[in-house]
Amino acid sequence: MEKNLRRQIDIFSIIRDVLREWATILLFAVSASLLANIWVTETYVPVYTSKAIFTVSAKSTNSSIYQDLASAQSLAERFAKVLDSNVLKKKVAEDLGQESFTAKTSVKQIDETNMVELTVTANSAMDSYRTISSIMENYDQVSHYVVGNVILYVIQQPTIPLAPSNSKSPVKPMEYAFVITALAAVLYVAFFSYRRDTVKNSHQMKEKIDAKMLGTVYHEKTKRSRKNKGEHPSMLIENPLRSFAFVESSRMAASRVRSQMDRKHAKVAMISSVAENEGKSTVAANIALSLAKEGKRVLVIDCDFRKPSQYKLFGRSEDEELDLIQALKDGRPDTAVVQHKQTTLYGAFNQKADPSAERLLESGELKQMIDRYRERMDYIILDTAPLALVSDTEDLARLADTTVLVVREDAILAKKINDTIDVLNQTNAAVLGCILNNAVQGFTAKAGYNGYSAYGGHYGKNTK
């Protein structure tokens, strides 16, 4: 039951979305609070209240306090009828020179006493005082019909009120507006978070995506280094600062990729994603590194010609070796292949974006390079651009044996992912499976605050 509920409603994802939008929610709540302040200020109409207090006793000479209490309660009920009498209202209006009776009146028994309180509220202090005075002078003309055998004594005469009885303070309306708007905004974000048909956890990955699930790579929280001018620390699994969960989940995903590739006799795997910032470059680098740690000879090629990032992930400095793009143009791509730290991992990296990626593919140099290294390497990993952003990724699929699609948790609509899988399955590099990336256990993930979007930038722009 609990697992099924998590499949239908991912409460962690909803709460993360709400926390991610806290600034917007706060802005709406504060705006509503300020509008409430303006509304109260602009619509405020002061009213004034005058009151008089009577004691009630029965006309009988031997009446007891219990009779007086009962008389007070009965009088309060009947006196309200007197005040609501059209005869009295008309008389008071004539007395005040008004066309109609506009004041508000009320009468109540003071708890546990034989006293009755009469209040009159009007738009001005003088109207309030004059109205209650007129009522006290004229009520006896109709009261004998409903009041009966009781005696009224005035113990507190009405006075002219010196201040409005209604507060001008907007604090309460502002508080109500803030709370109600904040709750409404939270519900709005939660509703659309629930309705958004993305992959929010591993269960949904299996249910929504038309491909085998190869693993889950957990979210790794990182901070920019102050010493190195805000640079991000290495996201490679060989970095001792990386968490156990991140390293082990990356290795397990790589192991499943290798197992599936061996089963299909595939040597060249294209690692891609549907959209930008899903972490496919980091996943590709760590798959290659994991396979090399198993003793396999691995070549990782940065085929993302518009937004290269592998050289940053592997910590290669600029001009340290010949750039792959230039080597392909010169017809000497092998000169761009470098060994990573005396391991069995090799890389061919780009440092500068090049918009002429299609011409590079048409030249056939990259295909020839891959064909040569098929004999020298156990596995070749191609880090390509996202399929939804550029067209040459489908051309690169012709050079690979299979494709691993990286899916960032709660980022891309499931329909788009499945459409991409359908397109890839029509190429030589059919989808081997998907890796759920940046999976979060809890409420801590924040957009853009992790290693998967560390190298920013936009496709189609040249870097210098």
Coordinates of C-alpha atoms in Angstrom, one line a residue, residues 258 261 267 284-301 314 337-340 343-348 373 376-382:
R258 CA 28.6 -3.1 -19.0
M261 CA 26.5 -4.1 -23.4
K267 CA 31.4 -1.9 -27.6
A284 CA 29.4 9.3 -19.0
A285 CA 32.7 10.2 -17.3
N286 CA 31.9 8.1 -14.3
I287 CA 30.7 5.1 -16.4
A288 CA 34.0 5.3 -18.2
L289 CA 36.0 5.6 -15.0
S290 CA 34.1 2.8 -13.3
L291 CA 34.8 0.4 -16.3
A292 CA 38.4 1.4 -16.2
K293 CA 38.6 0.6 -12.5
E294 CA 37.3 -2.9 -13.4
G295 CA 40.5 -3.3 -15.5
K296 CA 38.8 -2.5 -18.9
R297 CA 40.5 -0.4 -21.5
V298 CA 38.0 2.5 -22.1
L299 CA 38.0 5.5 -24.4
V300 CA 35.7 8.4 -23.6
I301 CA 35.2 10.8 -26.5
F314 CA 38.8 15.3 -16.0
V337 CA 43.8 10.9 -27.3
V338 CA 45.4 11.2 -23.9
Q339 CA 45.7 8.8 -20.9
H340 CA 44.0 9.6 -17.6
T343 CA 45.0 4.2 -15.8
T344 CA 43.4 2.2 -18.6
L345 CA 41.1 5.1 -19.2
Y346 CA 41.8 7.3 -22.2
G347 CA 40.0 10.5 -23.4
A348 CA 39.7 12.6 -26.5
Y373 CA 39.7 2.1 -31.5
R376 CA 42.2 -1.4 -29.2
M377 CA 39.6 -0.7 -26.5
D378 CA 37.1 -2.9 -24.6
Y379 CA 34.6 -0.1 -24.5
I380 CA 34.1 3.4 -26.1
I381 CA 31.9 6.0 -24.5
L382 CA 30.6 8.8 -26.6

